[in-house]
Amino acid sequence: MKLLVAVKRVVDYNVKVRVKSDHSAVETAGVKMSMNPFDEIAVEEAVRLKEKGAVTEIIALSAGVTQAQETIRTALAMGADRGILVETEVALEPLAVAKLLQAVAKKESVDLVLLGKQAIDDDMNATGQMLAALLGWPQGTFASKVEIADGKATVTREVDGGLETVELQLPAVVTADLRLNEPRYASLPNIMKARKKTIDVVKPEDLGVDVTPRLTTLSVAEPPARKAGIKVPDVATLLDKLRNEAKVI
Amino acid sequence: MVSLVLIDFDDTGIKQPARSAVAAALKLGEVHALVAGAGVGSAAQAAAKIAGVTKVLVADDASLGHALAEPLAALIVGLAGGYSHLLSAATASGKNVMPRVAALLDVQPLSDISDVVDADTFVRPIYAGNALATVKSSDAKKVITVRASSFDPVAAEGGNAGIENITVASVPCISRYISSELSKSERPELTAAKIIVSGGRGMQNGENFTKLLDPLADRLGAAVGASRAAVDAGYVPNDYQVGQTGKIVAPELYIAVGISGAIQHLAGMKDSKVIVAINKDEDAPIFQVADYGLVGDLFTILPELEKSL
Ligand SMILES: Cc1cc2nc3c(=O)[nH]c(=O)nc-3n(C[C@H](O)[C@H](O)[C@H](O)COP(=O)(O)OP(=O)(O)OC[C@H]3O[C@@H](n4cnc5c(N)ncnc54)[C@H](O)[C@@H]3O)c2cc1C
Ligand SMILES: Nc1ncnc2c1ncn2[C@@H]1O[C@H](COP(=O)(O)O)[C@@H](O)[C@H]1O
């Protein structure tokens, strides 16, 4: 069984982003970039499924600029077998990424696609669901547990009231939530080995996909800053402030 | 221009975020509501009373019983023709189904909007709410999820919408609901609570949540929340998590106890009206957003706070 895992190159989660002074976008020049944290979890799950024997080959795909190769290398060092970079300078939206993934999933005849539930830059939380729709496959979003057996995936999902378990007929799409697993660090030997693995580079046109954005960003602004508050010396003062100043209790 | 809002509900009734989604939709024009599920008679009645809703579409069918994305998306796509905007609250259910709807309509969805500028233009937080993007969609139809904490919910009563039953076409069954493990609580829900008491890693274990935070929450009529660290460590269930990737809340009062204030946590609570932080580290970043900070050991402060209330 072949598995495709989607990995996005994003601003590292530790970076406090700044809005550009012309309000056109967030500053990304000279900022540390990493694999989207949810995608690390997706890659880890893929590797565990392979280790368990449920999966025979893992293909890691990233779509974006040339440097997204580094993100694919990270996935290869964690245990993915080969990579595909869909190279483009266009700022991709989930609809476009879903179409690219759809084309590759079909071409490679994969049985399972794993994605992160959300990219921490655009916070869309959409690509996996959209891919499942385009393929006509079932979806298991916000997964905290995945089991593969008898042509089915049993997925436990993090929902608003707690957990929900669904059974999906393969082929299927699953998106990873935070508690699915704890991603491994790639070992040095595995990083060395990853250098020899292949990354195919294709263009959206090669896959027959139009990636023209549907959204235009008119402006990007800083959210209103909170006014600095005060420190109170004790519980009595705190309660007094909450009762008589803020009037919230 | 008419919008269709997918209504979130459960056995207890219509969820507050659904009424925030209606509030957002009302900024665009006329609003119809969709109640889909199995045995939804009372939810449909309740939806008809939501202020501002002029029609309720009711899809009552066993296949819709657990709001599985596959049949629900097919249903919404079938209804989409008559609507300019399709919306739902950005709840787990809304986030699950609406992008699927969008893809089937060849539309780029607008996730988690925090403001409506005009029929094509919306504001949405990006980078964990550290930036607000104003985006204009060129798609003919818009598919939207709504950040409930950014829109005051419309009243649950006051409307008098007509109810129309929809026939549900059968779709191939490729997914199946197995079971749920829902947290039971007498306390208000996080996304609807006026006061939230949240605990972090500083709570040290689940027992301390029960012993120290629960009684305080009960005194205040508050909901209990948590940081990711507290959830990951197993102190409390996943649905307690507040943050970029948990629940987004904006109560009147948010009390953060033993939480450092990582950007991913702040993303979920920094729009609260009043923030209180209790932390033994006076340099904890949470104090930068707190209106009232109390530096000290939570194990002495919490019992004292409960006693003094
Ligand atoms: C992709 C991604 C998504 C994430 N999403 C979320 C999210 O949605 N929500 C979220 O919360 N986090 C999220 N995180 C995690 C986030 O980065 C932080 O790791 C997390 O919020 C830290 O939780 P904490 O403040 O409880 O723990 P810590 O950072 O360890 O802080 C514990 C605090 O407790 C204080 N303390 C300890 N003992 C006491 C005591 N006795 N009395 C008083 N104070 C005490 C300490 O001084 C410290 O400030 C995410 C991270 C990533 C990478
Ligand atoms: N440009 C991209 N390249 C590879 N994967 C992506 C890309 N954009 C999104 N994804 C995948 O889709 C998931 C959800 O992203 P989003 O819908 O943008 O929040 C991410 O966690 C990735 O797994």
GROMACS .gro file of N, CA and C in nm, chain B residues 227-294:
model
  204
  476SER      N    1  -0.430   2.460   2.869
  476SER     CA    2  -0.329   2.478   2.765
  476SER      C    3  -0.305   2.344   2.697
  477ARG      N    4  -0.235   2.347   2.586
  477ARG     CA    5  -0.201   2.222   2.518
  477ARG      C    6  -0.116   2.134   2.608
  478ALA      N    7  -0.023   2.196   2.681
  478ALA     CA    8   0.066   2.115   2.765
  478ALA      C    9  -0.015   2.034   2.865
  479ALA      N   10  -0.119   2.094   2.922
  479ALA     CA   11  -0.202   2.024   3.021
  479ALA      C   12  -0.280   1.910   2.955
  480VAL      N   13  -0.323   1.933   2.831
  480VAL     CA   14  -0.398   1.828   2.760
  480VAL      C   15  -0.303   1.715   2.719
  481ASP      N   16  -0.188   1.753   2.661
  481ASP     CA   17  -0.091   1.652   2.617
  481ASP      C   18  -0.048   1.563   2.733
  482ALA      N   19  -0.035   1.623   2.851
  482ALA     CA   20   0.010   1.547   2.968
  482ALA      C   21  -0.103   1.462   3.026
  483GLY      N   22  -0.223   1.476   2.970
  483GLY     CA   23  -0.334   1.391   3.013
  483GLY      C   24  -0.405   1.441   3.138
  484TYR      N   25  -0.381   1.567   3.178
  484TYR     CA   26  -0.451   1.619   3.298
  484TYR      C   27  -0.601   1.630   3.270
  485VAL      N   28  -0.634   1.673   3.148
  485VAL     CA   29  -0.775   1.697   3.110
  485VAL      C   30  -0.796   1.652   2.965
  486PRO      N   31  -0.922   1.629   2.923
  486PRO     CA   32  -0.947   1.583   2.786
  486PRO      C   33  -0.917   1.688   2.680
  487ASN      N   34  -0.905   1.642   2.555
  487ASN     CA   35  -0.864   1.730   2.445
  487ASN      C   36  -0.958   1.848   2.422
  488ASP      N   37  -1.086   1.829   2.454
  488ASP     CA   38  -1.180   1.937   2.422
  488ASP      C   39  -1.166   2.056   2.517
  489TYR      N   40  -1.077   2.047   2.615
  489TYR     CA   41  -1.050   2.162   2.702
  489TYR      C   42  -0.952   2.261   2.639
  490GLN      N   43  -0.882   2.219   2.533
  490GLN     CA   44  -0.771   2.301   2.484
  490GLN      C   45  -0.815   2.433   2.423
  491VAL      N   46  -0.753   2.538   2.472
  491VAL     CA   47  -0.776   2.673   2.419
  491VAL      C   48  -0.652   2.712   2.340
  492GLY      N   49  -0.670   2.767   2.219
  492GLY     CA   50  -0.553   2.813   2.146
  492GLY      C   51  -0.570   2.809   1.996
  493GLN      N   52  -0.461   2.836   1.928
  493GLN     CA   53  -0.458   2.843   1.781
  493GLN      C   54  -0.524   2.720   1.722
  494THR      N   55  -0.497   2.605   1.782
  494THR     CA   56  -0.546   2.481   1.724
  494THR      C   57  -0.647   2.413   1.817
  495GLY      N   58  -0.688   2.485   1.922
  495GLY     CA   59  -0.792   2.434   2.008
  495GLY      C   60  -0.913   2.523   1.991
  496LYS      N   61  -0.976   2.561   2.101
  496LYS     CA   62  -1.093   2.648   2.089
  496LYS      C   63  -1.053   2.794   2.099
  497ILE      N   64  -1.123   2.877   2.023
  497ILE     CA   65  -1.100   3.021   2.027
  497ILE      C   66  -1.210   3.077   2.116
  498VAL      N   67  -1.171   3.146   2.221
  498VAL     CA   68  -1.271   3.195   2.316
  498VAL      C   69  -1.252   3.344   2.341
  499ALA      N   70  -1.358   3.411   2.380
  499ALA     CA   71  -1.349   3.553   2.415
  499ALA      C   72  -1.449   3.584   2.526
  500PRO      N   73  -1.431   3.524   2.644
  500PRO     CA   74  -1.526   3.548   2.753
  500PRO      C   75  -1.508   3.686   2.815
  501GLU      N   76  -1.598   3.719   2.905
  501GLU     CA   77  -1.584   3.844   2.983
  501GLU      C   78  -1.459   3.838   3.069
  502LEU      N   79  -1.434   3.719   3.124
  502LEU     CA   80  -1.320   3.703   3.216
  502LEU      C   81  -1.250   3.571   3.189
  503TYR      N   82  -1.118   3.577   3.166
  503TYR     CA   83  -1.037   3.457   3.144
  503TYR      C   84  -0.928   3.453   3.250
  504ILE      N   85  -0.928   3.349   3.330
  504ILE     CA   86  -0.828   3.337   3.435
  504ILE      C   87  -0.731   3.225   3.398
  505ALA      N   88  -0.606   3.264   3.369
  505ALA     CA   89  -0.504   3.167   3.326
  505ALA      C   90  -0.417   3.131   3.446
  506VAL      N   91  -0.417   3.004   3.480
  506VAL     CA   92  -0.347   2.960   3.600
  506VAL      C   93  -0.235   2.863   3.562
  507GLY      N   94  -0.110   2.899   3.593
  507GLY     CA   95   0.001   2.810   3.561
  507GLY      C   96   0.017   2.789   3.412
  508ILE      N   97  -0.012   2.894   3.336
  508ILE     CA   98   0.003   2.893   3.190
  508ILE      C   99   0.105   3.000   3.153
  509SER      N  100   0.206   2.963   3.071
  509SER     CA  101   0.314   3.059   3.045
  509SER      C  102   0.272   3.168   2.947
  510GLY      N  103   0.184   3.135   2.852
  510GLY     CA  104   0.142   3.237   2.755
  510GLY      C  105   0.212   3.227   2.622
  511ALA      N  106   0.232   3.105   2.573
  511ALA     CA  107   0.288   3.084   2.438
  511ALA      C  108   0.195   3.146   2.335
  512ILE      N  109   0.252   3.191   2.219
  512ILE     CA  110   0.167   3.257   2.120
  512ILE      C  111   0.050   3.170   2.077
  513GLN      N  112   0.074   3.038   2.074
  513GLN     CA  113  -0.036   2.951   2.030
  513GLN      C  114  -0.149   2.948   2.132
  514HIS      N  115  -0.117   2.970   2.259
  514HIS     CA  116  -0.224   2.977   2.359
  514HIS      C  117  -0.293   3.114   2.352
  515LEU      N  118  -0.211   3.219   2.344
  515LEU     CA  119  -0.268   3.355   2.336
  515LEU      C  120  -0.364   3.366   2.218
  516ALA      N  121  -0.332   3.298   2.109
  516ALA     CA  122  -0.417   3.303   1.989
  516ALA      C  123  -0.561   3.266   2.021
  517GLY      N  124  -0.580   3.184   2.122
  517GLY     CA  125  -0.715   3.137   2.151
  517GLY      C  126  -0.789   3.217   2.255
  518MET      N  127  -0.721   3.313   2.323
  518MET     CA  128  -0.788   3.381   2.434
  518MET      C  129  -0.761   3.530   2.445
  519LYS      N  130  -0.678   3.583   2.356
  519LYS     CA  131  -0.636   3.722   2.378
  519LYS      C  132  -0.745   3.825   2.348
  520ASP      N  133  -0.857   3.781   2.291
  520ASP     CA  134  -0.968   3.873   2.272
  520ASP      C  135  -1.067   3.871   2.388
  521SER      N  136  -1.031   3.802   2.497
  521SER     CA  137  -1.116   3.805   2.616
  521SER      C  138  -1.124   3.948   2.668
  522LYS      N  139  -1.237   3.982   2.731
  522LYS     CA  140  -1.252   4.120   2.778
  522LYS      C  141  -1.153   4.149   2.890
  523VAL      N  142  -1.151   4.066   2.990
  523VAL     CA  143  -1.056   4.086   3.101
  523VAL      C  144  -0.976   3.957   3.119
  524ILE      N  145  -0.844   3.973   3.128
  524ILE     CA  146  -0.758   3.855   3.147
  524ILE      C  147  -0.687   3.865   3.282
  525VAL      N  148  -0.694   3.759   3.358
  525VAL     CA  149  -0.620   3.748   3.484
  525VAL      C  150  -0.516   3.639   3.467
  526ALA      N  151  -0.393   3.663   3.513
  526ALA     CA  152  -0.290   3.559   3.507
  526ALA      C  153  -0.238   3.531   3.647
  527ILE      N  154  -0.230   3.404   3.680
  527ILE     CA  155  -0.171   3.362   3.806
  527ILE      C  156  -0.053   3.273   3.771
  528ASN      N  157   0.068   3.320   3.804
  528ASN     CA  158   0.188   3.247   3.764
  528ASN      C  159   0.301   3.281   3.860
  529LYS      N  160   0.382   3.182   3.892
  529LYS     CA  161   0.490   3.209   3.988
  529LYS      C  162   0.609   3.278   3.924
  530ASP      N  163   0.613   3.277   3.790
  530ASP     CA  164   0.724   3.340   3.719
  530ASP      C  165   0.682   3.480   3.675
  531GLU      N  166   0.741   3.581   3.737
  531GLU     CA  167   0.693   3.718   3.709
  531GLU      C  168   0.724   3.761   3.566
  532ASP      N  169   0.814   3.689   3.498
  532ASP     CA  170   0.846   3.724   3.360
  532ASP      C  171   0.767   3.642   3.257
  533ALA      N  172   0.674   3.562   3.304
  533ALA     CA  173   0.597   3.479   3.209
  533ALA      C  174   0.526   3.570   3.108
  534PRO      N  175   0.532   3.535   2.979
  534PRO     CA  176   0.472   3.620   2.875
  534PRO      C  177   0.321   3.644   2.893
  535ILE      N  178   0.254   3.557   2.964
  535ILE     CA  179   0.110   3.574   2.986
  535ILE      C  180   0.082   3.709   3.052
  536PHE      N  181   0.177   3.759   3.133
  536PHE     CA  182   0.155   3.888   3.201
  536PHE      C  183   0.150   4.005   3.102
  537GLN      N  184   0.206   3.985   2.981
  537GLN     CA  185   0.203   4.093   2.881
  537GLN      C  186   0.063   4.118   2.825
  538VAL      N  187  -0.025   4.019   2.841
  538VAL     CA  188  -0.162   4.040   2.792
  538VAL      C  189  -0.263   4.046   2.906
  539ALA      N  190  -0.215   4.025   3.030
  539ALA     CA  191  -0.308   4.018   3.144
  539ALA      C  192  -0.344   4.157   3.193
  540ASP      N  193  -0.472   4.180   3.220
  540ASP     CA  194  -0.513   4.306   3.282
  540ASP      C  195  -0.473   4.307   3.429
  541TYR      N  196  -0.487   4.192   3.493
  541TYR     CA  197  -0.448   4.179   3.633
  541TYR      C  198  -0.359   4.056   3.647
  542GLY      N  199  -0.237   4.079   3.694
  542GLY     CA  200  -0.145   3.968   3.714
  542GLY      C  201  -0.119   3.947   3.861
  543LEU      N  202  -0.116   3.822   3.902
  543LEU     CA  203  -0.085   3.790   4.041
  543LEU      C  204   0.032   3.692   4.037
   0.00000   0.00000   0.00000
